[in-house]
XYZ file of C-alpha atoms in Angstrom:
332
model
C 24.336 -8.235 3.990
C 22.515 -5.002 3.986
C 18.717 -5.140 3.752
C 17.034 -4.299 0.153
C 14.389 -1.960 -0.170
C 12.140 -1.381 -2.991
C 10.013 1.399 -3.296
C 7.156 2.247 -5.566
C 5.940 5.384 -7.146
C 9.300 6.795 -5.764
C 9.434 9.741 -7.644
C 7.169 12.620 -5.406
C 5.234 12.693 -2.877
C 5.139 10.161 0.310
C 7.402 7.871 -1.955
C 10.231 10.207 -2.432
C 9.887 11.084 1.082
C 10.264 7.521 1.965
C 12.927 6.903 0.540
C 14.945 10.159 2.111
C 13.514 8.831 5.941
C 14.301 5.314 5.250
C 18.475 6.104 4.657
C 17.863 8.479 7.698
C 17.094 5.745 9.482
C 19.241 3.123 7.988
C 22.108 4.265 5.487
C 23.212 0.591 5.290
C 19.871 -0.500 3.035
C 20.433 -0.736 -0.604
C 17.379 1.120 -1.744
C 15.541 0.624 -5.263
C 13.562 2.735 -6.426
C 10.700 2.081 -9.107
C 9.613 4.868 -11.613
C 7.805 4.669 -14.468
C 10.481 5.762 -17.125
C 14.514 5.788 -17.003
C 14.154 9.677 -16.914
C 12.099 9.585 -13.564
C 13.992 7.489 -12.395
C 17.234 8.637 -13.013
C 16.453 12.250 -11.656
C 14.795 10.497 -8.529
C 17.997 8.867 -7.905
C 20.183 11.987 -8.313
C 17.741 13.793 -6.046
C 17.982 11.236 -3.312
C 22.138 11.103 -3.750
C 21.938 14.927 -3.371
C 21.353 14.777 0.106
C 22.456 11.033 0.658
C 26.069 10.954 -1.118
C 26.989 7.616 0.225
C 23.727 5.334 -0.251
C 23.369 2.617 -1.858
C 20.735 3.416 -4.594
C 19.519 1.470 -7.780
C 17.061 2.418 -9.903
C 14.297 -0.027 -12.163
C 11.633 1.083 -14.913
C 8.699 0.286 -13.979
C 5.018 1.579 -15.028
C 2.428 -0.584 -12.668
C -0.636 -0.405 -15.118
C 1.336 -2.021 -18.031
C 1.732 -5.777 -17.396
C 4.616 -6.060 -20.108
C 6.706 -3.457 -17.925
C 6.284 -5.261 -14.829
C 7.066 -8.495 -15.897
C 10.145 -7.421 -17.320
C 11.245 -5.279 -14.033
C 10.716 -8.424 -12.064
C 12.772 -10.387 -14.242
C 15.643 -7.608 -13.961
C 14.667 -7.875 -10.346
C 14.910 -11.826 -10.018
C 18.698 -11.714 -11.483
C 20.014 -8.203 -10.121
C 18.934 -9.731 -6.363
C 18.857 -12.901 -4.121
C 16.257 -11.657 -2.119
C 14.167 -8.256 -0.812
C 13.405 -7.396 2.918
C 10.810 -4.643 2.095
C 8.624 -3.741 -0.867
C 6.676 -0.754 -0.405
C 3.780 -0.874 -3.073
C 3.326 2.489 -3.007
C 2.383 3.504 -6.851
C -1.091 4.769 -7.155
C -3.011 6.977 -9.840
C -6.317 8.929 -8.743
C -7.564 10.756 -12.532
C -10.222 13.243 -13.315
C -11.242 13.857 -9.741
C -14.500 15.717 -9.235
C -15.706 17.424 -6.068
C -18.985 17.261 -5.343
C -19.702 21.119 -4.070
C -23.506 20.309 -3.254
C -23.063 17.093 -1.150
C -20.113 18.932 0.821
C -23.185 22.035 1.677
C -25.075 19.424 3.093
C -22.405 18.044 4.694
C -21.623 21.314 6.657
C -25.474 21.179 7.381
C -25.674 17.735 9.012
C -22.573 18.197 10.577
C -20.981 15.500 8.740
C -18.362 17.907 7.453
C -15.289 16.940 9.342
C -16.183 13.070 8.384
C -16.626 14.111 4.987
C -13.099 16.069 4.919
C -10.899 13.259 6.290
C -12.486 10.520 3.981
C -13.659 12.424 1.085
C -17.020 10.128 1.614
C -19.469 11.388 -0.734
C -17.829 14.145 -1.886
C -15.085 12.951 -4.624
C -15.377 10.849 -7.817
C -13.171 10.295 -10.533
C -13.396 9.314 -14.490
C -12.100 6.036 -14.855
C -10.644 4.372 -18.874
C -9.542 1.273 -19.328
C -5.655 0.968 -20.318
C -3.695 -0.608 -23.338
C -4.234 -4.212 -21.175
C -7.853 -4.260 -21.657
C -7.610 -3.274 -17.702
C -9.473 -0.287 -15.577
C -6.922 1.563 -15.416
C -7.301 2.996 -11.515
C -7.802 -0.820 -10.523
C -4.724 -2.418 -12.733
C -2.109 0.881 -11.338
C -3.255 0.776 -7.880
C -3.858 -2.595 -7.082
C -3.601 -5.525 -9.922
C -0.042 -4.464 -11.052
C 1.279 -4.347 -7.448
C -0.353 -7.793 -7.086
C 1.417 -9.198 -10.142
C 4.596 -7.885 -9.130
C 4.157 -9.657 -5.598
C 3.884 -12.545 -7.304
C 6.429 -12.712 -9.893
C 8.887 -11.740 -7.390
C 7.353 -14.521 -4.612
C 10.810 -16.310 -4.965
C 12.803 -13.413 -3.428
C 10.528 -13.088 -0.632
C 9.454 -15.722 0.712
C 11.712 -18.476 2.694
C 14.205 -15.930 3.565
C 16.246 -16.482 7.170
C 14.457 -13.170 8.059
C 10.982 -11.782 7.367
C 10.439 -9.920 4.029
C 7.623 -7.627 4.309
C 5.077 -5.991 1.741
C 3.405 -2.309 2.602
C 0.777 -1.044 1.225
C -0.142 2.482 0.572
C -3.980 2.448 1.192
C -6.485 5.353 2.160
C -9.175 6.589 4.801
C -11.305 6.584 1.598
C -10.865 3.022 1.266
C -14.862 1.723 1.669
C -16.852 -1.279 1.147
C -19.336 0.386 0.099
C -17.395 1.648 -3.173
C -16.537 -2.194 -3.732
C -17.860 -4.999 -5.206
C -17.201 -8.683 -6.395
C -19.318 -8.368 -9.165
C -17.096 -5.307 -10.271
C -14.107 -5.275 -8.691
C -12.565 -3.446 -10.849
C -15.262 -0.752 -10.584
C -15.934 -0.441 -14.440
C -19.689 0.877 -13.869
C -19.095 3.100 -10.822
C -17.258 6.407 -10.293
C -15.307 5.926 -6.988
C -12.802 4.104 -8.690
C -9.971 4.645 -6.017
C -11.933 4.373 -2.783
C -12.904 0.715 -4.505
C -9.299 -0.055 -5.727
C -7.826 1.421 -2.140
C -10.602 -1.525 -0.129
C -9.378 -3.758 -2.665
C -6.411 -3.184 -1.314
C -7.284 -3.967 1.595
C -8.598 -7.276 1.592
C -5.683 -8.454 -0.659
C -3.222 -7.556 2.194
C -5.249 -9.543 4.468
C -5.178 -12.761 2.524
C -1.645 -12.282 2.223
C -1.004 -12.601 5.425
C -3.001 -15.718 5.383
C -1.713 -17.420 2.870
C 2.120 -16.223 3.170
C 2.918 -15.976 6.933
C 4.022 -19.702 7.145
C 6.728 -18.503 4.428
C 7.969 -16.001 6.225
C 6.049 -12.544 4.129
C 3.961 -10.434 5.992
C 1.539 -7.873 4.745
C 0.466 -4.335 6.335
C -1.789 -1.336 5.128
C -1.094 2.293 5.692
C -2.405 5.688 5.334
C -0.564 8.635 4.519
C -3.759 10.463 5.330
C -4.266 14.222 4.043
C -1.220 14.913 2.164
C -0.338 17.725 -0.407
C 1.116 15.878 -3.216
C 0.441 16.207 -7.460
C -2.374 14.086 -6.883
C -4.424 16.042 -4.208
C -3.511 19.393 -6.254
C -5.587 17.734 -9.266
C -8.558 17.456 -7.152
C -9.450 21.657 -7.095
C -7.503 24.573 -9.294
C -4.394 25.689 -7.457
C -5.471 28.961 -6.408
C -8.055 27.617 -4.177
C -5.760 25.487 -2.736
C -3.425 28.549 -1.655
C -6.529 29.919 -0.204
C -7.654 26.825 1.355
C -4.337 26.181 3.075
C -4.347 28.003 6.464
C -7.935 26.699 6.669
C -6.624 23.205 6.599
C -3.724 23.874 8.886
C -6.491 25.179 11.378
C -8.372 22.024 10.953
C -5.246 19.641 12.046
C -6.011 20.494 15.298
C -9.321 18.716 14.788
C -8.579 16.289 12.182
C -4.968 14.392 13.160
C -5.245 12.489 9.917
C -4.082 15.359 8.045
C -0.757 15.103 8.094
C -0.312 17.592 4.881
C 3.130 17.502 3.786
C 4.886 14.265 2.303
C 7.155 13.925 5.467
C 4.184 13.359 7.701
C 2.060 11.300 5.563
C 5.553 8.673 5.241
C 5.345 8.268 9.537
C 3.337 4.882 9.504
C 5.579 3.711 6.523
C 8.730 4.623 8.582
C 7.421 3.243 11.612
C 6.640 -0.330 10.337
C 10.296 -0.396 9.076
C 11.336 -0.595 12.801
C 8.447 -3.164 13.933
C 8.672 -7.088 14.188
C 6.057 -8.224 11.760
C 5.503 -11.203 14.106
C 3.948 -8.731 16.295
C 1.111 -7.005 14.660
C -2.080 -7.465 13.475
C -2.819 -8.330 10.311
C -6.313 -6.643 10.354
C -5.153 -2.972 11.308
C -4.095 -0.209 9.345
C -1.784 1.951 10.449
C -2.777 5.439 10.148
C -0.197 8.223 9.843
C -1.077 11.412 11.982
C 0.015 15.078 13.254
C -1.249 16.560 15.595
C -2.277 20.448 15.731
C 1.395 21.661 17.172
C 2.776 19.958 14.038
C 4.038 16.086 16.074
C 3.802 13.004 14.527
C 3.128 9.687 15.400
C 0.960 6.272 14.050
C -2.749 5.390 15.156
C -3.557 1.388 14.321
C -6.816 1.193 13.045
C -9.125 -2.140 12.662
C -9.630 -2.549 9.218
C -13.232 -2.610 8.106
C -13.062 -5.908 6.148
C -14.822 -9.418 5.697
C -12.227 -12.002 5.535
C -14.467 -14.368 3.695
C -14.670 -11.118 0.564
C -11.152 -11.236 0.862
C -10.686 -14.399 0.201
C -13.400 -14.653 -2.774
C -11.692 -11.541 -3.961
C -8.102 -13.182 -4.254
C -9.277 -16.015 -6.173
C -10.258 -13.543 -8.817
C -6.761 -11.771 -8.442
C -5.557 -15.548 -9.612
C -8.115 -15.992 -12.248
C -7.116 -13.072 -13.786
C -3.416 -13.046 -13.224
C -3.474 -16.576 -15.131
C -5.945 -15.226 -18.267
C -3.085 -12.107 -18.578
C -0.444 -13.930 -18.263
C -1.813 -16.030 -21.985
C -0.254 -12.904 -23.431
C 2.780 -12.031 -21.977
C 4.330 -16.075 -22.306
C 7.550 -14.780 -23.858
C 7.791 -12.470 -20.597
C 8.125 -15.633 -18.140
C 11.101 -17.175 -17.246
């Protein structure tokens, strides 16, 4: 049988661009793809079709900071398959982003600049709300609705003759620092996607731990830099047209940005190829380009405390199983 794929947040960006490498590399997959509305997801399909006529491409409705949708696209899920070899959470919101102008200066002073550029450490925030499940909304897209959807659909990957596998689209700006146990989902802070992106993180890790046995394994990657709708939010568009050959100029110093969708999907692609068996549950696996425009992965160590991680997961359970209360009529 051919190997299922789902993708998240497959409708721009490094999703989309997923999707078209993955059939490049295997036509054979059946490839879902998860949008947030019928119309995204329609149009994502067609798109894909355009330039890969014979694939083998469903679609499912899915918005991953509304519990009610997910449970119901991993019931369609749980009937239309037996099982899935990948799931590429992928889905991630980053609103109101602010740059902050004056700790950048004094970045370029301390010569912290290029550290500051590839992480966005210190210099970007964002305005956080809390969504129609009572949820922070950065935290419940990003991280908690992936989480429920791993679990709800824990029957069609786990126990499988081969390995399923979960990736996870994290960040460089994923930091400890913007996390914490008392707030995980960073309700009183304003790095609300550096925090959810760590948080990410240590959930992977624990995956691993728990699942492995069952035959799931878990891995993080980074797109790095990449021009997508969400970086364009960050600064007016005009700047960026006038920031662009600036940034090309930096790739030759900073291999982490990648810049265009195709780049930022290498790691993604390249895990697709590798023997989960084989790697290390505590890397991430950065996507890079160098200066003359090639790209390949860099594996990372992972900057996290396994014993966080595992505190952290018991609060994924406690509130998985307080949420759930609402949705009963949801559950098989």
């Amino acid at each position: 049988m051919e190997r299922v794929v789902l993708v998240t947040g497959a409708s721009g960006g490094v999703g989309l661009a997923l999707c078209q490498r993955l059939l490049e590399e295997d036509g054979r997959i059946h490839l879902c793809i998860a949008c947030r509305n019928e119309q995204k997801s329609e149009a994502t399909r067609d798109l894909i079709l355009a330039t890969h006529p014979a694939a083998q491409v469903s679609t499912v409705e899915m918005d991953l900071g509304n519990l009610a949708s997910i449970l119901r696209a991993a019931r369609e899920l749980r009937c239309r398959f037996q099982r899935l070899d990948f799931v590429y959470l992928n889905a991630g919101i980053m609103p109101n982003p602010h740059v902050n102008f004056k700790a950048l200066w004094h970045g370029l002073l301390t010569g912290k600049v290029l550290h500051m550029l590839t992480t966005a450490e210190g210099i970007m925030t964002q305005t956080d709300r809390l969504n129609g499940d009572g949820l922070q909304d950065v935290f419940a897209t990003n991280l908690f609705g992936h989480f429920m959807l791993v679990r709800q659909l824990q029957s069609l990957l786990c126990g499988n003759e081969k390995p399923s596998r979960l990736i996870w689209t994290s960040s460089s700006n994923a930091r400890e620092s913007a996390f914490s146990l008392s707030d995980y989902q960073h309700a009183k802070g304003q790095e609300s996607y550096s925090s959810s992106k760590y948080a990410t993180d240590l959930t992977s890790v624990v995956l691993n731990r728990k699942f492995n046995g069952q035959g799931l394994y878990s891995s993080v990657v980074c797109p790095g830099l990449v021009m997508t709708n969400m970086t364009y939010g960050i600064l007016p568009i005009f700047l960026w047209k006038l920031l662009m050959p600036i940034m090309w100029l930096i790739r030759f110093f900073a291999k982490t940005y990648t810049l265009t969708p195709y780049n930022g999907a290498e790691a993604h692609v390249w895990l697709f190829k590798q023997k989960p068996e084989y790697l290390d549950s505590l890397v991430k696996y950065h996507s890079c380009t160098s200066g003359l425009g090639r790209c390949y992965v860099e594996p990372r160590k992972m900057d996290v405390d396994e014993d966080t991680a595992e505190k952290f997961y018991q609060k994924l359970l406690e509130l998985e199983e307080q949420t759930l209360e609402k949705y009963r009529d949801l559950l098989d």
